[in-house]
mmCIF file of C-alpha atoms in Angstrom:
data_model
loop_
_atom_site.group_PDB
_atom_site.id
_atom_site.type_symbol
_atom_site.label_atom_id
_atom_site.label_comp_id
_atom_site.label_asym_id
_atom_site.label_seq_id
_atom_site.Cartn_x
_atom_site.Cartn_y
_atom_site.Cartn_z
ATOM 1 C CA MET A 1 0.096 0.024 0.038
ATOM 2 C CA LYS A 2 1.189 3.438 -0.816
ATOM 3 C CA ALA A 3 1.554 5.665 2.230
ATOM 4 C CA GLU A 4 -0.396 8.263 0.220
ATOM 5 C CA THR A 5 -3.335 5.843 -0.166
ATOM 6 C CA LEU A 6 -3.155 4.901 3.480
ATOM 7 C CA ALA A 7 -3.243 8.753 4.401
ATOM 8 C CA ARG A 8 -6.267 9.269 2.194
ATOM 9 C CA LEU A 9 -8.111 6.053 3.692
ATOM 10 C CA GLN A 10 -7.312 7.185 7.212
ATOM 11 C CA ALA A 11 -8.572 10.745 6.523
ATOM 12 C CA GLU A 12 -11.815 9.322 5.193
ATOM 13 C CA ARG A 13 -12.251 7.147 8.205
ATOM 14 C CA ALA A 14 -11.464 10.059 10.555
ATOM 15 C CA ALA A 15 -14.079 12.178 8.850
ATOM 16 C CA GLN A 16 -16.538 9.163 9.466
ATOM 17 C CA ARG A 17 -17.223 8.864 5.851
ATOM 18 C CA PRO A 18 -17.904 5.332 4.369
ATOM 19 C CA VAL A 19 -14.998 4.235 2.247
ATOM 20 C CA VAL A 20 -14.034 0.921 0.464
ATOM 21 C CA LEU A 21 -10.480 -0.065 -0.370
ATOM 22 C CA LEU A 22 -10.218 -2.202 -3.496
ATOM 23 C CA THR A 23 -6.963 -4.134 -4.049
ATOM 24 C CA ARG A 24 -6.010 -5.859 -7.248
ATOM 25 C CA LEU A 25 -4.371 -9.118 -5.822
ATOM 26 C CA SER A 26 -2.118 -9.713 -8.792
ATOM 27 C CA ASP A 27 -0.048 -6.630 -8.257
ATOM 28 C CA GLY A 28 -1.426 -4.682 -5.233
ATOM 29 C CA ALA A 29 -2.886 -1.664 -7.260
ATOM 30 C CA GLN A 30 -5.323 0.066 -5.036
ATOM 31 C CA HIS A 31 -8.455 2.391 -5.324
ATOM 32 C CA LEU A 32 -10.728 4.071 -2.751
ATOM 33 C CA TRP A 33 -14.433 4.211 -3.507
ATOM 34 C CA PRO A 34 -16.558 6.386 -3.731
ATOM 35 C CA GLN A 35 -13.720 8.852 -3.746
ATOM 36 C CA GLU A 36 -12.488 7.554 -7.128
ATOM 37 C CA ALA A 37 -14.376 6.672 -10.195
ATOM 38 C CA LEU A 38 -14.372 2.993 -10.844
ATOM 39 C CA PRO A 39 -15.678 0.426 -13.524
ATOM 40 C CA ALA A 40 -19.391 -0.241 -12.839
ATOM 41 C CA ALA A 41 -18.793 -3.824 -11.610
ATOM 42 C CA LEU A 42 -16.260 -2.802 -8.960
ATOM 43 C CA ALA A 43 -18.353 0.249 -7.881
ATOM 44 C CA GLU A 44 -21.412 -2.047 -7.370
ATOM 45 C CA ALA A 45 -19.286 -4.542 -5.461
ATOM 46 C CA ALA A 46 -18.058 -1.761 -3.333
ATOM 47 C CA ARG A 47 -21.589 -0.486 -2.627
ATOM 48 C CA GLN A 48 -22.785 -3.914 -1.758
ATOM 49 C CA ALA A 49 -19.813 -4.464 0.667
ATOM 50 C CA LEU A 50 -20.534 -1.282 2.529
ATOM 51 C CA GLY A 51 -24.284 -2.460 2.926
ATOM 52 C CA SER A 52 -23.353 -5.959 3.966
ATOM 53 C CA GLU A 53 -20.268 -4.818 6.039
ATOM 54 C CA LYS A 54 -18.422 -7.797 4.693
ATOM 55 C CA SER A 55 -15.239 -7.941 2.604
ATOM 56 C CA THR A 56 -15.280 -9.873 -0.440
ATOM 57 C CA THR A 57 -13.474 -10.651 -3.670
ATOM 58 C CA VAL A 58 -14.726 -9.865 -7.163
ATOM 59 C CA ALA A 59 -13.344 -10.912 -10.563
ATOM 60 C CA LEU A 60 -13.146 -8.490 -13.452
ATOM 61 C CA ASP A 61 -11.413 -9.030 -16.769
ATOM 62 C CA GLY A 62 -9.484 -12.019 -15.451
ATOM 63 C CA GLU A 63 -8.219 -10.018 -12.351
ATOM 64 C CA THR A 64 -9.298 -10.621 -8.795
ATOM 65 C CA TRP A 65 -10.114 -7.635 -6.569
ATOM 66 C CA PHE A 66 -10.408 -7.502 -2.866
ATOM 67 C CA VAL A 67 -13.206 -5.355 -1.655
ATOM 68 C CA HIS A 68 -12.758 -4.181 1.816
ATOM 69 C CA PRO A 69 -15.462 -1.817 3.279
ATOM 70 C CA HIS A 70 -14.766 0.677 6.162
ATOM 71 C CA ASN A 71 -18.030 1.972 7.583
ATOM 72 C CA PRO A 72 -18.218 4.790 10.154
ATOM 73 C CA PRO A 73 -18.653 3.443 13.690
ATOM 74 C CA LEU A 74 -22.043 2.270 14.994
ATOM 75 C CA ARG A 75 -23.355 4.621 17.595
ATOM 76 C CA ILE A 76 -24.897 4.149 20.979
ATOM 77 C CA ILE A 77 -26.901 7.106 22.233
ATOM 78 C CA VAL A 78 -27.365 6.821 25.866
ATOM 79 C CA VAL A 79 -29.858 8.907 27.860
ATOM 80 C CA GLY A 80 -28.800 9.315 31.408
ATOM 81 C CA ALA A 81 -25.107 10.013 32.496
ATOM 82 C CA VAL A 82 -25.641 7.594 35.327
ATOM 83 C CA HIS A 83 -23.339 4.898 36.814
ATOM 84 C CA ILE A 84 -24.361 2.288 34.301
ATOM 85 C CA ALA A 85 -23.423 4.836 31.435
ATOM 86 C CA GLN A 86 -20.114 5.206 33.099
ATOM 87 C CA ALA A 87 -19.549 1.350 33.140
ATOM 88 C CA MET A 88 -20.731 1.042 29.455
ATOM 89 C CA ALA A 89 -18.366 3.868 28.232
ATOM 90 C CA PRO A 90 -14.989 1.932 28.299
ATOM 91 C CA MET A 91 -16.636 -0.969 26.774
ATOM 92 C CA ALA A 92 -17.989 0.929 23.740
ATOM 93 C CA ALA A 93 -14.856 1.658 21.482
ATOM 94 C CA PRO A 94 -13.401 -1.822 21.529
ATOM 95 C CA LEU A 95 -16.850 -3.298 20.571
ATOM 96 C CA GLY A 96 -16.775 -0.838 17.563
ATOM 97 C CA PHE A 97 -19.244 1.832 19.041
ATOM 98 C CA GLU A 98 -19.146 5.444 19.339
ATOM 99 C CA MET A 99 -21.084 6.386 22.466
ATOM 100 C CA ILE A 100 -22.922 9.633 23.022
ATOM 101 C CA VAL A 101 -24.538 10.406 26.381
ATOM 102 C CA VAL A 102 -27.379 12.680 26.729
ATOM 103 C CA ASP A 103 -28.286 14.254 30.139
ATOM 104 C CA PRO A 104 -29.507 17.720 30.715
ATOM 105 C CA ARG A 105 -28.888 17.347 34.401
ATOM 106 C CA ARG A 106 -25.524 18.955 34.701
ATOM 107 C CA ALA A 107 -24.572 17.302 37.896
ATOM 108 C CA PHE A 108 -24.496 13.919 36.074
ATOM 109 C CA ALA A 109 -23.248 14.990 32.531
ATOM 110 C CA THR A 110 -19.698 16.112 33.409
ATOM 111 C CA ALA A 111 -16.375 15.419 31.607
ATOM 112 C CA GLU A 112 -15.090 14.136 35.047
ATOM 113 C CA ARG A 113 -17.647 11.373 35.095
ATOM 114 C CA LEU A 114 -17.293 10.446 31.319
ATOM 115 C CA PRO A 115 -13.794 11.696 30.298
ATOM 116 C CA GLY A 116 -13.306 11.689 26.546
ATOM 117 C CA PHE A 117 -16.981 10.922 25.679
ATOM 118 C CA THR A 118 -19.366 13.107 23.685
ATOM 119 C CA LEU A 119 -21.714 14.758 26.168
ATOM 120 C CA ARG A 120 -24.836 16.574 25.425
ATOM 121 C CA THR A 121 -26.675 18.511 28.041
ATOM 122 C CA ASP A 122 -29.653 19.514 25.924
ATOM 123 C CA TRP A 123 -33.073 17.782 26.548
ATOM 124 C CA PRO A 124 -33.526 14.443 24.967
ATOM 125 C CA ASP A 125 -36.005 15.395 22.345
ATOM 126 C CA GLU A 126 -33.692 18.142 21.112
ATOM 127 C CA ALA A 127 -30.616 15.788 21.295
ATOM 128 C CA MET A 128 -32.395 13.086 19.467
ATOM 129 C CA ALA A 129 -33.605 15.538 16.840
ATOM 130 C CA ALA A 130 -29.913 16.551 16.394
ATOM 131 C CA LEU A 131 -28.476 13.112 16.532
ATOM 132 C CA LYS A 132 -31.006 11.509 14.089
ATOM 133 C CA PRO A 133 -30.600 7.865 15.015
ATOM 134 C CA ASP A 134 -30.230 5.694 11.845
ATOM 135 C CA ALA A 135 -30.158 2.032 11.264
ATOM 136 C CA ARG A 136 -26.598 1.886 12.602
ATOM 137 C CA SER A 137 -27.633 3.451 15.979
ATOM 138 C CA ALA A 138 -28.582 1.991 19.279
ATOM 139 C CA VAL A 139 -30.727 4.038 21.909
ATOM 140 C CA VAL A 140 -30.553 3.186 25.541
ATOM 141 C CA THR A 141 -32.558 5.081 28.093
ATOM 142 C CA LEU A 142 -31.256 4.801 31.788
ATOM 143 C CA THR A 143 -32.557 7.756 33.751
ATOM 144 C CA HIS A 144 -35.686 6.056 35.336
ATOM 145 C CA ASP A 145 -37.316 9.507 34.866
ATOM 146 C CA PRO A 146 -40.205 9.610 32.271
ATOM 147 C CA LYS A 147 -39.555 13.278 31.689
ATOM 148 C CA LEU A 148 -36.145 12.327 30.245
ATOM 149 C CA ASP A 149 -36.703 8.787 28.946
ATOM 150 C CA ASP A 150 -40.007 8.961 27.286
ATOM 151 C CA PRO A 151 -39.151 11.792 24.718
ATOM 152 C CA ALA A 152 -35.975 9.730 23.749
ATOM 153 C CA LEU A 153 -38.003 6.506 23.458
ATOM 154 C CA ASP A 154 -40.602 8.431 21.384
ATOM 155 C CA ALA A 155 -38.047 9.673 18.969
ATOM 156 C CA ALA A 156 -36.141 6.314 18.916
ATOM 157 C CA LEU A 157 -39.440 4.545 17.933
ATOM 158 C CA ARG A 158 -39.965 6.999 15.007
ATOM 159 C CA SER A 159 -36.283 6.199 13.805
ATOM 160 C CA PRO A 160 -34.885 3.060 12.158
ATOM 161 C CA ALA A 161 -32.455 2.470 15.222
ATOM 162 C CA PHE A 162 -31.333 -1.153 15.218
ATOM 163 C CA TYR A 163 -31.721 -1.497 18.966
ATOM 164 C CA ILE A 164 -33.760 0.452 21.595
ATOM 165 C CA GLY A 165 -33.418 -0.505 25.205
ATOM 166 C CA ALA A 166 -35.091 0.985 28.412
ATOM 167 C CA LEU A 167 -33.857 0.493 31.959
ATOM 168 C CA GLY A 168 -36.584 -0.257 34.477
ATOM 169 C CA SER A 169 -38.539 -3.150 36.049
ATOM 170 C CA ARG A 170 -41.330 -4.917 34.242
ATOM 171 C CA ARG A 171 -43.851 -2.986 36.243
ATOM 172 C CA THR A 172 -41.971 0.356 35.387
ATOM 173 C CA HIS A 173 -42.057 -0.712 31.694
ATOM 174 C CA ALA A 174 -45.716 -1.616 31.670
ATOM 175 C CA LYS A 175 -46.509 2.048 32.892
ATOM 176 C CA ARG A 176 -44.152 3.263 30.161
ATOM 177 C CA VAL A 177 -45.879 1.205 27.552
ATOM 178 C CA ALA A 178 -49.275 2.767 28.586
ATOM 179 C CA ARG A 179 -47.643 6.410 28.168
ATOM 180 C CA LEU A 180 -46.133 5.499 24.948
ATOM 181 C CA LYS A 181 -49.432 4.180 23.654
ATOM 182 C CA GLU A 182 -50.862 7.568 24.510
ATOM 183 C CA LEU A 183 -48.108 9.168 22.208
ATOM 184 C CA GLY A 184 -49.450 7.077 19.438
ATOM 185 C CA HIS A 185 -47.161 4.006 19.272
ATOM 186 C CA ASP A 186 -48.843 0.667 18.719
ATOM 187 C CA ASP A 187 -47.841 -2.734 20.150
ATOM 188 C CA ASP A 188 -45.628 -3.582 17.075
ATOM 189 C CA ALA A 189 -43.642 -0.370 17.502
ATOM 190 C CA ILE A 190 -43.391 -0.648 21.302
ATOM 191 C CA ALA A 191 -42.277 -4.268 20.832
ATOM 192 C CA ARG A 192 -38.872 -2.933 19.554
ATOM 193 C CA ILE A 193 -38.045 -1.778 23.013
ATOM 194 C CA HIS A 194 -35.787 -4.161 24.930
ATOM 195 C CA ALA A 195 -37.121 -3.962 28.481
ATOM 196 C CA PRO A 196 -36.093 -4.674 31.116
ATOM 197 C CA VAL A 197 -32.851 -3.787 29.156
ATOM 198 C CA GLY A 198 -29.932 -6.209 28.757
ATOM 199 C CA LEU A 199 -29.610 -10.013 28.535
ATOM 200 C CA ASP A 200 -30.842 -11.696 31.623
ATOM 201 C CA ILE A 201 -27.671 -12.643 33.468
ATOM 202 C CA ALA A 202 -29.029 -11.676 36.859
ATOM 203 C CA ALA A 203 -26.902 -8.567 36.831
ATOM 204 C CA VAL A 204 -26.823 -6.615 40.060
ATOM 205 C CA THR A 205 -23.921 -3.890 39.878
ATOM 206 C CA ALA A 206 -23.550 -1.219 37.364
ATOM 207 C CA PRO A 207 -20.682 -3.016 35.499
ATOM 208 C CA GLU A 208 -22.793 -6.198 35.370
ATOM 209 C CA ILE A 209 -25.818 -4.233 33.987
ATOM 210 C CA ALA A 210 -23.500 -2.475 31.477
ATOM 211 C CA LEU A 211 -22.193 -5.771 30.355
ATOM 212 C CA SER A 212 -25.688 -7.357 29.869
ATOM 213 C CA VAL A 213 -26.725 -4.162 27.868
ATOM 214 C CA MET A 214 -23.526 -4.134 25.667
ATOM 215 C CA ALA A 215 -23.999 -7.940 25.091
ATOM 216 C CA GLU A 216 -27.656 -7.462 24.076
ATOM 217 C CA ILE A 217 -26.616 -4.592 21.730
ATOM 218 C CA VAL A 218 -24.165 -6.824 20.005
ATOM 219 C CA ALA A 219 -26.610 -9.754 19.777
ATOM 220 C CA ALA A 220 -29.037 -7.463 18.173
ATOM 221 C CA ARG A 221 -26.283 -5.987 15.771
ATOM 222 C CA ARG A 222 -25.102 -9.528 14.844
ATOM 223 C CA GLY A 223 -28.660 -10.872 14.342
ATOM 224 C CA ALA A 224 -28.332 -13.279 17.170
ATOM 225 C CA ALA A 225 -31.793 -14.753 18.625
ATOM 226 C CA LEU A 226 -30.743 -13.332 22.029
ATOM 227 C CA GLY A 227 -30.881 -9.806 20.424
ATOM 228 C CA GLN A 228 -34.668 -10.166 19.709
ATOM 229 C CA PRO A 229 -36.952 -7.891 21.849
ATOM 230 C CA ARG A 230 -39.103 -9.768 24.449
ATOM 231 C CA PRO A 231 -42.978 -9.424 24.309
ATOM 232 C CA VAL A 232 -44.674 -6.429 25.316
ATOM 233 C CA PRO A 233 -45.963 -6.765 28.870
ATOM 234 C CA ALA A 234 -49.721 -6.690 29.749
ATOM 235 C CA ALA A 235 -51.031 -3.402 31.409
ATOM 236 C CA ALA A 236 -49.704 -2.830 34.765
ATOM 237 C CA GLU A 237 -51.597 -4.289 37.726
ATOM 238 C CA PRO A 238 -51.152 -3.088 41.231
ATOM 239 C CA ARG A 239 -49.177 -5.410 43.419
ATOM 240 C CA VAL A 240 -46.747 -5.408 46.097
ATOM 241 C CA SER A 241 -43.156 -5.284 44.701
ATOM 242 C CA ILE A 242 -40.630 -7.393 46.715
ATOM 243 C CA GLY A 243 -37.579 -7.214 44.678
ATOM 244 C CA ILE A 244 -35.475 -4.721 42.935
ATOM 245 C CA SER A 245 -34.788 -5.216 39.239
ATOM 246 C CA ALA A 246 -32.807 -3.289 36.792
ATOM 247 C CA MET B 1 -12.226 6.638 14.080
ATOM 248 C CA SER B 2 -14.227 4.119 11.915
ATOM 249 C CA HIS B 3 -13.787 0.485 12.229
ATOM 250 C CA ASP B 4 -14.131 -2.336 9.832
ATOM 251 C CA THR B 5 -16.515 -4.661 11.441
ATOM 252 C CA THR B 6 -13.900 -7.438 11.809
ATOM 253 C CA GLN B 7 -11.237 -5.528 13.914
ATOM 254 C CA PRO B 8 -11.645 -3.109 16.798
ATOM 255 C CA GLU B 9 -8.056 -1.822 16.922
ATOM 256 C CA ASP B 10 -6.857 0.697 14.285
ATOM 257 C CA ILE B 11 -4.084 -1.363 12.757
ATOM 258 C CA LEU B 12 -3.866 0.916 9.810
ATOM 259 C CA GLY B 13 -3.297 3.971 12.288
ATOM 260 C CA LEU B 14 -0.596 1.858 13.980
ATOM 261 C CA ALA B 15 0.991 0.969 10.639
ATOM 262 C CA ALA B 16 1.087 4.582 9.726
ATOM 263 C CA ALA B 17 2.670 5.630 13.011
ATOM 264 C CA TRP B 18 5.296 2.919 12.755
ATOM 265 C CA LYS B 19 6.148 4.261 9.238
ATOM 266 C CA ALA B 20 6.336 7.778 10.547
ATOM 267 C CA GLN B 21 8.882 6.492 13.195
ATOM 268 C CA GLY B 22 11.122 5.321 10.291
ATOM 269 C CA GLU B 23 10.155 1.611 10.551
ATOM 270 C CA GLN B 24 9.721 -0.685 7.508
ATOM 271 C CA VAL B 25 6.154 -1.773 7.545
ATOM 272 C CA ALA B 26 4.038 -4.490 5.892
ATOM 273 C CA ILE B 27 0.344 -5.000 6.104
ATOM 274 C CA ALA B 28 -1.197 -8.516 5.880
ATOM 275 C CA THR B 29 -4.974 -8.786 5.097
ATOM 276 C CA VAL B 30 -7.219 -12.003 5.125
ATOM 277 C CA VAL B 31 -8.784 -11.786 1.707
ATOM 278 C CA GLU B 32 -10.711 -15.028 1.424
ATOM 279 C CA THR B 33 -11.669 -17.849 3.821
ATOM 280 C CA TRP B 34 -13.236 -21.364 3.534
ATOM 281 C CA GLY B 35 -14.339 -23.621 6.273
ATOM 282 C CA SER B 36 -13.743 -22.866 9.969
ATOM 283 C CA SER B 37 -11.026 -20.182 9.574
ATOM 284 C CA PRO B 38 -10.697 -18.230 12.786
ATOM 285 C CA ARG B 39 -10.637 -14.572 11.455
ATOM 286 C CA PRO B 40 -12.987 -13.129 8.810
ATOM 287 C CA ALA B 41 -11.995 -11.515 5.575
ATOM 288 C CA GLY B 42 -10.758 -7.998 6.147
ATOM 289 C CA SER B 43 -8.808 -8.861 9.347
ATOM 290 C CA ARG B 44 -5.438 -7.214 9.410
ATOM 291 C CA LEU B 45 -1.932 -7.664 10.889
ATOM 292 C CA ALA B 46 0.769 -5.026 10.633
ATOM 293 C CA VAL B 47 4.424 -6.154 10.819
ATOM 294 C CA THR B 48 7.658 -4.235 10.944
ATOM 295 C CA ALA B 49 11.033 -5.445 9.831
ATOM 296 C CA SER B 50 12.197 -4.895 13.395
ATOM 297 C CA GLY B 51 9.564 -7.452 14.506
ATOM 298 C CA ARG B 52 6.700 -5.504 15.881
ATOM 299 C CA LEU B 53 3.298 -7.029 15.387
ATOM 300 C CA ALA B 54 -0.283 -5.899 15.825
ATOM 301 C CA GLY B 55 -3.621 -7.241 15.012
ATOM 302 C CA SER B 56 -4.306 -10.799 13.700
ATOM 303 C CA VAL B 57 -5.086 -12.878 10.601
ATOM 304 C CA SER B 58 -5.662 -16.176 12.412
ATOM 305 C CA GLY B 59 -5.904 -17.437 15.932
ATOM 306 C CA GLY B 60 -2.273 -17.279 16.120
ATOM 307 C CA CYS B 61 -1.407 -20.277 13.992
ATOM 308 C CA ILE B 62 -0.070 -18.637 10.810
ATOM 309 C CA GLU B 63 1.131 -15.213 12.187
ATOM 310 C CA GLY B 64 4.685 -16.344 12.157
ATOM 311 C CA ALA B 65 4.628 -17.485 8.560
ATOM 312 C CA VAL B 66 2.856 -14.311 7.498
ATOM 313 C CA ALA B 67 5.423 -12.169 9.263
ATOM 314 C CA ASP B 68 8.227 -14.183 7.444
ATOM 315 C CA ALA B 69 6.494 -13.434 4.087
ATOM 316 C CA ALA B 70 5.972 -9.748 5.087
ATOM 317 C CA LYS B 71 9.598 -9.441 5.690
ATOM 318 C CA GLN B 72 10.228 -10.690 2.125
ATOM 319 C CA ALA B 73 7.733 -8.453 0.804
ATOM 320 C CA MET B 74 9.484 -5.526 2.590
ATOM 321 C CA ALA B 75 12.751 -6.469 1.038
ATOM 322 C CA THR B 76 11.500 -6.894 -2.375
ATOM 323 C CA GLY B 77 8.919 -4.135 -2.447
ATOM 324 C CA THR B 78 6.415 -6.800 -4.114
ATOM 325 C CA PRO B 79 3.069 -7.769 -2.634
ATOM 326 C CA GLN B 80 2.427 -11.467 -1.998
ATOM 327 C CA LEU B 81 -0.821 -13.612 -1.904
ATOM 328 C CA LEU B 82 -0.401 -16.525 0.539
ATOM 329 C CA ASP B 83 -2.677 -19.547 0.611
ATOM 330 C CA PHE B 84 -2.834 -21.498 3.887
ATOM 331 C CA GLY B 85 -4.987 -24.663 3.843
ATOM 332 C CA VAL B 86 -4.965 -28.299 5.198
ATOM 333 C CA SER B 87 -3.751 -29.509 1.761
ATOM 334 C CA ASP B 88 -0.899 -27.090 1.848
ATOM 335 C CA GLU B 89 2.488 -28.237 3.186
ATOM 336 C CA ARG B 90 3.190 -24.953 4.545
ATOM 337 C CA ALA B 91 -0.069 -24.920 6.562
ATOM 338 C CA TRP B 92 1.031 -28.298 7.897
ATOM 339 C CA GLU B 93 4.263 -26.679 8.943
ATOM 340 C CA VAL B 94 2.815 -23.818 10.627
ATOM 341 C CA GLY B 95 -0.289 -25.706 11.839
ATOM 342 C CA LEU B 96 -3.618 -24.322 10.643
ATOM 343 C CA SER B 97 -5.244 -26.631 13.196
ATOM 344 C CA CYS B 98 -8.762 -25.385 12.879
ATOM 345 C CA GLY B 99 -8.850 -27.261 9.358
ATOM 346 C CA GLY B 100 -9.808 -24.098 7.526
ATOM 347 C CA ARG B 101 -8.387 -22.439 4.663
ATOM 348 C CA VAL B 102 -7.334 -18.949 4.278
ATOM 349 C CA LYS B 103 -5.748 -16.458 1.741
ATOM 350 C CA VAL B 104 -3.726 -13.647 3.030
ATOM 351 C CA PHE B 105 -2.457 -10.719 1.000
ATOM 352 C CA VAL B 106 0.779 -9.151 2.209
ATOM 353 C CA GLU B 107 1.777 -5.710 0.912
ATOM 354 C CA PRO B 108 4.679 -3.479 1.935
ATOM 355 C CA LEU B 109 3.697 0.129 2.918
ATOM 356 C CA THR B 110 5.772 2.173 0.472
#
């Protein structure tokens, strides 16, 4: 690889633009797409590789090309700069995620609590409007406060986010479901929410809950059965709660 | 920084940094796999002539042979396409114990 090609590839990645590196295996000649014009067959293979996020080889005129996509990182938008968010933060980058934390409560959203992470202190509805979650985004609400969680979930349900999770017990979630229905979301939409959030590993501590949430996001991202949302609970019935659940 | 879905570390960034330090650098990339190969296509290993290694192209079974080929590629300035498989004597030597087959493209950073 020429140092110049490497520098251009790294510049595209740093700017979070999708880029595909194409290498002719007979001699190592290389191109970047879509930054360079390419024969239609190569451009199409590059486009498909970005979509599938899988490297592939393609034959053209007796030559084999290696087609290597580099997508921008997936995003996790976390509402609530709480202890669990702090525990999720160091796991995000190694798992291939950029983590953005939203919390208008300035006591929580401080650089000291989340050094090096993108913090937003605007209200979740404004933050979600600015962040525009896409199909490569996960949204997780952790505040337990409907004033903060509900607007974020409302926006997430109107987005193609690949994962939506909400912290709170089954009982809390049943009440939340009722509120989201009032906002016009039907059962199919609400079924996208993973609640209680995270894989059931009987997590107790903040790092354990963070691990369960990150594992569930990875499962959803990789298409594992464990990443499927669970059924929407029935309407809340008053009863005595004897346990504490996440 | 973006990532390539197969590898969390920024191997290319490391390769560029090593080059900037005056090292001779080669990059090895898995380009095709068959069977139960341990690392998917796109996985990268950066190697220096001085022996630094980062990333992986297998579970550790062929990295040594790939590093040797990388040193050749750095010396000649020519890329190489390596094929490791169960039917390959070289794979037997270096032990691709998973029984899969993998093609690795090795290129000097010039």
